[in-house]
Amino acid sequence: MKDAKGRRRTAPSAHHEAPVKHEVPGAGESRAYWLDATTLAWPTSLLPAGVLPSELGSSARPPVSFDLIASPRGGTAVVEGLLTLGDGALVVPLVVAGIIDEVLPGALATHPPLAGYLALSTQDAIAGPRLPVDAVEAALTGQLTIVQRTVDSDAVGHWITACTGVQIWPILDLLHGGAANRDGSAPLGPTWGGDGPRQEGEGPAFALWAPTAVEVALLSWATGDPTGSVPLVDGEPLRSPARRLSDGRWEVPASPRISTGDQYLWEVRVYVPATGRIETNLVTDPYSTALTMDSRRSVAVDLADPALAPAAWANQAAPAAGSELGGDAARAIYELHVRDFSAADPTCPAESRGTYAAFTVDSAGTRSLRELSEAGIDTLHLMPTFDIASIPEDRAAQAVPDIPDGAHPASRRPQAAIAAVADDDAYNWGYDPYHWGVPEGSYARAGHQDGGARIIEMREMIGALHAMGLQVVLDQVYNHTAASGQDSRSVLDRIVPGYYHRLDATGAIEDSTCANNIATERSMAERLMIDMCVRWARDYRADGFRFDLMGHHSAATMRGVREALRAEASEVIGHDPFLYGEGWNFGEVRDNRLFVQAVQGRLTGTGIGCFNDRLRDALRGGSVADPEPREIQGLGTGLAQAPSPFDTRGADVRQADLVWRGDLIRIALAGNLRDVALHSGHGRWVRGDELRYGADPAAFASEPVESINYVDAHDDETLFDILAYKLDPDEPMEARARMAALCLGVVALGQSPAFWAAGAEMLRSKSLDRDSYNSGDHFNALDWSCADNGWGRGLPPAERNFDRWLMQSVLLTRPGLRPTAERIAATRAQCLDFLRLRRSTPLLALGSAELIRERVSFPVTGDPGVIVMVIDDGAGPADLDPTLDGVAVVINARAQESVVRPGSMMGRRFLLSPIQAGGADGVVKGTAFNPTTGELRVPARTVAVLIEP
């Protein structure tokens, strides 16, 4: 056994190492980090008791010593204090160079958690580096272990006091960062039309980034027509050895032996720390452009192939969205799940229900979408449509729950039937990525799940939605994967173990997102995220993206996504893609511990939006995390009227809460801008960032587009269901419907993008299910006929709701809580008028912080249950709307008519908007303003828009 200098090394003699009966600290973990060619980081928490880091680097005879052991095929272990070396292991003594903060201060900028770690160096003060770069790269392909020994005072005996594995992702980024270049110099996946001369009949070239692999080959099966749906091909594959490149990629050049449309897998021989040996993994391509059914193999499909471009998609330009004045801030977004849309629609052909094709036919669902589009919805947000790990794609193999007919509204039987098949049926929300760049196969019609067929179906859907006047936003989930390690659904971790997933200080994968967190701050993970977003925009014409748990990505990564999309996709789709996401601050990345997060308030000037949970909670009351959902009412759930039996707070507490939530609503209506000043219900002027939301400023936006106004989404209870919890159980259905409409009206009439969950305008219920991600069609499917809103379909699944079954069963059996078809239809019509108001009134979306500061005000009403927002077109030098001098949005959350005197409206001629004066809601027509007295009369539970011609 020799080190890199050719000097013979031997393992320490066993008799010098004292056996121990306890596990050595760090064993089975990966607590050390390899940072650059000569520097590794060691946690001081593993130092023996009493040993100070400061005495290690300067001591002539340090009390501890360190060795790096590189074992090409694994096998190195410490058992009862005795070290066993794997075959061919190389032992490299390490020198304590100091503290990382001092030795590599720049490292803390990218690796903040390493503050205080020891810097261990492979550099010998006399002989120089013990590991040249080529030896480092070789070491990275095997097992890496650092052993810490304590030396006794006579330097005769030494004991292993710690032993741990090494996290290598920092040095992989350093050594192989060139592969992250997106300039075309480092292609990945299947590619066509390279720079060199091509032979006749030559197929695609292939490349895979696998810097720690010891051998890579491409296994391919001849398929035939790449545009069709070809099932798995039998027989022995063609094996094409890959050539390793200096940037960690492995390449199989184009040749006539592999054709476009062929099925393929990568064969990767790589050391896997979890198994302690080199494994031979057969893996699909993370850059797959197409897949066979159930993602068993990748398919080499050229997305630029004209045969994959249906005319309804290729010839249909994206419609405009937002407005000329307001830009993206004027958008009205509708969130929809592909299967919810049509699974229960009898007017949709049976073979198309639950599929992309349902959007291309004439049905109750598509007619409803057209009505929403004509009223003012301009952006359709589709929940995940990338390849999903949790849904069987073979429609014939999908389990169907045996739900009994005529079950009691609070029966346990429907949810039990769904739970029995939940992981094998056709339903899941889809937040469990398998392959990010391929359409989900379960949403394709039977016989269209393989190869290019599902690509055509998804493109036809997008073309059909564009033809309806709807831009399409695709939900993206780059914060985690469905699996990791050697799981059969694990792709990334079976190619480069330990790189793509974010690891904690012990080497375990973080799971704050739910499981298998992805570290998009690493160069190749970030590149994968950006490349896939560009693919969806450029090759599918997606108009924008919503990012799940966006706060788990860095602000720099999100800016990188935005810039790449602008450079590579804007010309294709005809506009800059619209981006927004969940800017929540939690988990291992919380408070910028690892990087500056893409959270609320950290995306200044990017045009990227974050959901405004402040408005949501102001309207709903309490928080979505409340264990008891009934206790705290919001402005939209009864806080401004007599308390429900469950909100037992005193009158003073409720009054103060009403004032605070009213301020949250005001600032949200004004774009949730940090620097906008408003007259608080507390009687003083405050800036948006002086208002509090827990420990944080309430306002976080620098421009109105950076805050997305919403009251409910696919997560948590629907708006109707939260009203069922929070309103007095005896509240009549008319009042409940008006409160639901009031909440949606507040969302629709603010200065920020408006976001509605599908069906909210139809009083959609999920039978009180708090998390319907796997609750099947029974609890999730929409009824576009308005005959049934989903209430009383049985107790929701026990897995997420059992602790609430008692209160749920009481509510679900109350006959007065089921709305009639007439009430559902009337509420929908009332809400569509809000969309018409938003679209037809430019002043409702001014589009810039400057204009909002200049023209938006909130006159004092004297009643915290009544909010008035005035947009004054005469308050600035430019005439933004030649048809109007001003607009007033009036919200009365009281249970009775309110009369207020907003001082700044005195003497002005405000009239009820013609849209509402001639609209579906008869109650709002009672709104009146007397310019002489300044008296404004507003009916109960009403949102009204007044105009000043």
Short mmCIF file of N, CA and C in Angstrom, two decimals, residues 813-909:
data_model
loop_
_atom_site.label_atom_id
_atom_site.label_comp_id
_atom_site.label_asym_id
_atom_site.label_seq_id
_atom_site.Cartn_x
_atom_site.Cartn_y
_atom_site.Cartn_z
N THR A 813 -73.38 16.37 9.43
CA THR A 813 -74.76 15.88 9.51
C THR A 813 -75.79 16.99 9.66
N ARG A 814 -75.35 18.24 9.70
CA ARG A 814 -76.29 19.36 9.79
C ARG A 814 -76.86 19.63 8.40
N PRO A 815 -78.15 19.48 8.20
CA PRO A 815 -78.72 19.65 6.86
C PRO A 815 -78.58 21.06 6.31
N GLY A 816 -78.53 22.06 7.18
CA GLY A 816 -78.45 23.43 6.71
C GLY A 816 -77.11 23.82 6.14
N LEU A 817 -76.11 22.94 6.24
CA LEU A 817 -74.78 23.26 5.74
C LEU A 817 -74.53 22.73 4.32
N ARG A 818 -75.53 22.18 3.70
CA ARG A 818 -75.38 21.75 2.32
C ARG A 818 -76.07 22.77 1.40
N PRO A 819 -75.31 23.48 0.57
CA PRO A 819 -75.94 24.51 -0.27
C PRO A 819 -76.73 23.89 -1.41
N THR A 820 -77.77 24.57 -1.81
CA THR A 820 -78.55 24.12 -2.96
C THR A 820 -77.81 24.47 -4.25
N ALA A 821 -78.23 23.83 -5.32
CA ALA A 821 -77.63 24.13 -6.63
C ALA A 821 -77.85 25.59 -6.99
N GLU A 822 -79.00 26.14 -6.62
CA GLU A 822 -79.31 27.54 -6.93
C GLU A 822 -78.37 28.47 -6.18
N ARG A 823 -78.07 28.14 -4.90
CA ARG A 823 -77.18 28.98 -4.12
C ARG A 823 -75.76 28.92 -4.68
N ILE A 824 -75.31 27.74 -5.07
CA ILE A 824 -73.97 27.59 -5.65
C ILE A 824 -73.86 28.42 -6.92
N ALA A 825 -74.85 28.29 -7.79
CA ALA A 825 -74.81 29.02 -9.06
C ALA A 825 -74.87 30.53 -8.84
N ALA A 826 -75.66 30.96 -7.88
CA ALA A 826 -75.77 32.40 -7.61
C ALA A 826 -74.46 32.95 -7.07
N THR A 827 -73.80 32.20 -6.21
CA THR A 827 -72.51 32.64 -5.66
C THR A 827 -71.47 32.72 -6.77
N ARG A 828 -71.48 31.73 -7.64
CA ARG A 828 -70.53 31.75 -8.76
C ARG A 828 -70.76 33.00 -9.62
N ALA A 829 -71.99 33.30 -9.92
CA ALA A 829 -72.29 34.46 -10.75
C ALA A 829 -71.86 35.75 -10.05
N GLN A 830 -72.06 35.83 -8.76
CA GLN A 830 -71.63 37.01 -7.99
C GLN A 830 -70.12 37.17 -8.05
N CYS A 831 -69.40 36.06 -7.93
CA CYS A 831 -67.94 36.12 -7.93
C CYS A 831 -67.39 36.45 -9.31
N LEU A 832 -68.03 35.97 -10.35
CA LEU A 832 -67.56 36.31 -11.70
C LEU A 832 -67.68 37.80 -11.96
N ASP A 833 -68.63 38.47 -11.29
CA ASP A 833 -68.71 39.93 -11.42
C ASP A 833 -67.46 40.59 -10.84
N PHE A 834 -66.89 40.03 -9.78
CA PHE A 834 -65.63 40.58 -9.25
C PHE A 834 -64.53 40.52 -10.29
N LEU A 835 -64.47 39.40 -11.02
CA LEU A 835 -63.46 39.27 -12.08
C LEU A 835 -63.68 40.30 -13.18
N ARG A 836 -64.95 40.53 -13.53
CA ARG A 836 -65.25 41.53 -14.57
C ARG A 836 -64.83 42.92 -14.10
N LEU A 837 -65.04 43.20 -12.83
CA LEU A 837 -64.61 44.49 -12.28
C LEU A 837 -63.09 44.63 -12.37
N ARG A 838 -62.38 43.58 -12.00
CA ARG A 838 -60.92 43.65 -12.02
C ARG A 838 -60.40 43.90 -13.43
N ARG A 839 -60.95 43.15 -14.39
CA ARG A 839 -60.46 43.27 -15.76
C ARG A 839 -60.82 44.61 -16.38
N SER A 840 -61.98 45.14 -16.07
CA SER A 840 -62.46 46.34 -16.77
C SER A 840 -62.03 47.65 -16.11
N THR A 841 -61.37 47.57 -14.96
CA THR A 841 -61.05 48.77 -14.20
C THR A 841 -59.55 48.87 -14.01
N PRO A 842 -58.85 49.56 -14.88
CA PRO A 842 -57.38 49.62 -14.79
C PRO A 842 -56.86 50.12 -13.45
N LEU A 843 -57.62 50.98 -12.79
CA LEU A 843 -57.14 51.54 -11.53
C LEU A 843 -57.04 50.49 -10.43
N LEU A 844 -57.68 49.34 -10.61
CA LEU A 844 -57.59 48.28 -9.60
C LEU A 844 -56.26 47.54 -9.65
N ALA A 845 -55.45 47.81 -10.66
CA ALA A 845 -54.12 47.20 -10.75
C ALA A 845 -53.18 48.23 -11.36
N LEU A 846 -52.66 49.11 -10.53
CA LEU A 846 -51.80 50.19 -11.01
C LEU A 846 -50.43 49.69 -11.45
N GLY A 847 -49.98 48.56 -10.85
CA GLY A 847 -48.79 47.90 -11.34
C GLY A 847 -47.47 48.35 -10.76
N SER A 848 -47.42 49.46 -10.04
CA SER A 848 -46.14 49.92 -9.51
C SER A 848 -46.32 50.50 -8.12
N ALA A 849 -45.27 50.35 -7.31
CA ALA A 849 -45.30 50.91 -5.97
C ALA A 849 -45.45 52.42 -6.01
N GLU A 850 -44.81 53.05 -6.98
CA GLU A 850 -44.87 54.51 -7.08
C GLU A 850 -46.31 54.99 -7.26
N LEU A 851 -47.03 54.36 -8.18
CA LEU A 851 -48.41 54.77 -8.43
C LEU A 851 -49.32 54.46 -7.24
N ILE A 852 -49.06 53.34 -6.57
CA ILE A 852 -49.87 53.00 -5.40
C ILE A 852 -49.66 54.02 -4.29
N ARG A 853 -48.42 54.38 -4.03
CA ARG A 853 -48.16 55.39 -3.00
C ARG A 853 -48.81 56.72 -3.36
N GLU A 854 -48.87 57.00 -4.63
CA GLU A 854 -49.39 58.27 -5.10
C GLU A 854 -50.91 58.33 -5.06
N ARG A 855 -51.60 57.21 -5.32
CA ARG A 855 -53.04 57.28 -5.61
C ARG A 855 -53.94 56.44 -4.72
N VAL A 856 -53.40 55.53 -3.93
CA VAL A 856 -54.25 54.65 -3.11
C VAL A 856 -54.30 55.17 -1.68
N SER A 857 -55.49 55.24 -1.13
CA SER A 857 -55.66 55.65 0.26
C SER A 857 -56.79 54.86 0.89
N PHE A 858 -56.81 54.89 2.23
CA PHE A 858 -57.84 54.17 2.99
C PHE A 858 -58.48 55.16 3.96
N PRO A 859 -59.53 55.83 3.54
CA PRO A 859 -60.17 56.80 4.43
C PRO A 859 -60.73 56.12 5.67
N VAL A 860 -60.67 56.85 6.77
CA VAL A 860 -61.15 56.31 8.04
C VAL A 860 -62.67 56.16 7.99
N THR A 861 -63.14 54.97 8.37
CA THR A 861 -64.59 54.71 8.35
C THR A 861 -65.19 54.80 9.74
N GLY A 862 -64.37 54.70 10.78
CA GLY A 862 -64.90 54.69 12.14
C GLY A 862 -65.45 53.35 12.55
N ASP A 863 -65.41 52.37 11.65
CA ASP A 863 -65.92 51.03 11.95
C ASP A 863 -64.90 50.02 11.43
N PRO A 864 -64.22 49.27 12.32
CA PRO A 864 -63.21 48.32 11.86
C PRO A 864 -63.77 47.17 11.04
N GLY A 865 -65.08 47.02 11.04
CA GLY A 865 -65.70 45.98 10.20
C GLY A 865 -65.97 46.44 8.79
N VAL A 866 -65.67 47.71 8.50
CA VAL A 866 -65.90 48.26 7.16
C VAL A 866 -64.59 48.87 6.68
N ILE A 867 -64.13 48.44 5.53
CA ILE A 867 -62.88 48.93 4.94
C ILE A 867 -63.20 49.58 3.61
N VAL A 868 -62.61 50.75 3.40
CA VAL A 868 -62.78 51.46 2.12
C VAL A 868 -61.40 51.76 1.55
N MET A 869 -61.19 51.39 0.31
CA MET A 869 -59.97 51.75 -0.42
C MET A 869 -60.37 52.66 -1.58
N VAL A 870 -59.70 53.80 -1.67
CA VAL A 870 -59.95 54.74 -2.76
C VAL A 870 -58.72 54.82 -3.65
N ILE A 871 -58.93 54.67 -4.95
CA ILE A 871 -57.86 54.89 -5.93
C ILE A 871 -58.23 56.15 -6.70
N ASP A 872 -57.43 57.18 -6.50
CA ASP A 872 -57.75 58.51 -7.04
C ASP A 872 -56.92 58.78 -8.28
N ASP A 873 -57.59 58.79 -9.44
CA ASP A 873 -56.84 59.00 -10.68
C ASP A 873 -56.39 60.44 -10.82
N GLY A 874 -56.93 61.32 -10.01
CA GLY A 874 -56.51 62.72 -10.07
C GLY A 874 -55.38 63.06 -9.13
N ALA A 875 -54.87 62.05 -8.44
CA ALA A 875 -53.84 62.32 -7.44
C ALA A 875 -52.44 62.41 -8.02
N GLY A 876 -52.30 62.16 -9.33
CA GLY A 876 -51.00 62.23 -9.95
C GLY A 876 -51.07 62.99 -11.26
N PRO A 877 -49.93 63.25 -11.85
CA PRO A 877 -49.92 64.06 -13.07
C PRO A 877 -50.49 63.35 -14.29
N ALA A 878 -50.41 62.02 -14.35
CA ALA A 878 -50.87 61.29 -15.54
C ALA A 878 -52.32 60.85 -15.34
N ASP A 879 -53.07 60.85 -16.44
CA ASP A 879 -54.45 60.34 -16.42
C ASP A 879 -54.39 58.88 -16.83
N LEU A 880 -54.47 58.00 -15.85
CA LEU A 880 -54.28 56.58 -16.11
C LEU A 880 -55.52 55.93 -16.71
N ASP A 881 -56.70 56.43 -16.36
CA ASP A 881 -57.95 55.89 -16.90
C ASP A 881 -58.81 57.06 -17.35
N PRO A 882 -58.83 57.33 -18.65
CA PRO A 882 -59.60 58.49 -19.15
C PRO A 882 -61.08 58.43 -18.84
N THR A 883 -61.59 57.24 -18.53
CA THR A 883 -63.04 57.10 -18.30
C THR A 883 -63.44 57.35 -16.86
N LEU A 884 -62.48 57.35 -15.93
CA LEU A 884 -62.81 57.47 -14.52
C LEU A 884 -61.87 58.45 -13.82
N ASP A 885 -62.42 59.14 -12.81
CA ASP A 885 -61.59 59.97 -11.94
C ASP A 885 -61.17 59.22 -10.69
N GLY A 886 -61.90 58.17 -10.37
CA GLY A 886 -61.54 57.41 -9.18
C GLY A 886 -62.39 56.17 -9.03
N VAL A 887 -61.94 55.30 -8.13
CA VAL A 887 -62.63 54.05 -7.81
C VAL A 887 -62.58 53.87 -6.31
N ALA A 888 -63.64 53.34 -5.74
CA ALA A 888 -63.66 53.00 -4.32
C ALA A 888 -64.09 51.54 -4.17
N VAL A 889 -63.29 50.78 -3.44
CA VAL A 889 -63.65 49.39 -3.10
C VAL A 889 -64.11 49.41 -1.65
N VAL A 890 -65.31 48.92 -1.41
CA VAL A 890 -65.92 48.97 -0.08
C VAL A 890 -66.21 47.56 0.40
N ILE A 891 -65.76 47.25 1.62
CA ILE A 891 -65.94 45.92 2.19
C ILE A 891 -66.70 46.07 3.50
N ASN A 892 -67.86 45.47 3.58
CA ASN A 892 -68.63 45.47 4.83
C ASN A 892 -68.75 44.02 5.30
N ALA A 893 -67.99 43.67 6.35
CA ALA A 893 -68.02 42.32 6.89
C ALA A 893 -69.03 42.16 8.02
N ARG A 894 -69.81 43.23 8.28
CA ARG A 894 -70.81 43.16 9.33
C ARG A 894 -72.00 42.32 8.89
N ALA A 895 -72.79 41.88 9.89
CA ALA A 895 -73.98 41.07 9.59
C ALA A 895 -75.19 41.95 9.30
N GLN A 896 -74.98 43.27 9.28
CA GLN A 896 -76.07 44.18 8.98
C GLN A 896 -75.55 45.32 8.12
N GLU A 897 -76.46 46.04 7.53
CA GLU A 897 -76.07 47.20 6.74
C GLU A 897 -75.27 48.16 7.60
N SER A 898 -74.24 48.74 6.98
CA SER A 898 -73.41 49.72 7.70
C SER A 898 -73.48 51.06 7.00
N VAL A 899 -73.45 52.12 7.79
CA VAL A 899 -73.41 53.48 7.26
C VAL A 899 -72.16 54.14 7.83
N VAL A 900 -71.26 54.54 6.95
CA VAL A 900 -70.00 55.18 7.37
C VAL A 900 -69.82 56.46 6.57
N ARG A 901 -68.90 57.30 7.03
CA ARG A 901 -68.64 58.58 6.36
C ARG A 901 -67.13 58.74 6.11
N PRO A 902 -66.63 58.08 5.07
CA PRO A 902 -65.20 58.24 4.74
C PRO A 902 -64.93 59.68 4.31
N GLY A 903 -64.18 60.40 5.12
CA GLY A 903 -64.03 61.84 4.91
C GLY A 903 -63.53 62.22 3.54
N SER A 904 -62.58 61.51 2.97
CA SER A 904 -61.97 61.92 1.71
C SER A 904 -62.90 61.74 0.52
N MET A 905 -64.06 61.09 0.72
CA MET A 905 -65.00 60.90 -0.39
C MET A 905 -66.04 62.02 -0.44
N MET A 906 -66.08 62.84 0.58
CA MET A 906 -67.07 63.92 0.66
C MET A 906 -66.98 64.81 -0.57
N GLY A 907 -68.15 65.12 -1.14
CA GLY A 907 -68.24 66.02 -2.27
C GLY A 907 -67.93 65.40 -3.61
N ARG A 908 -67.60 64.12 -3.63
CA ARG A 908 -67.28 63.46 -4.90
C ARG A 908 -68.45 62.58 -5.30
N ARG A 909 -68.60 62.39 -6.61
CA ARG A 909 -69.78 61.69 -7.13
C ARG A 909 -69.43 60.23 -7.43
#
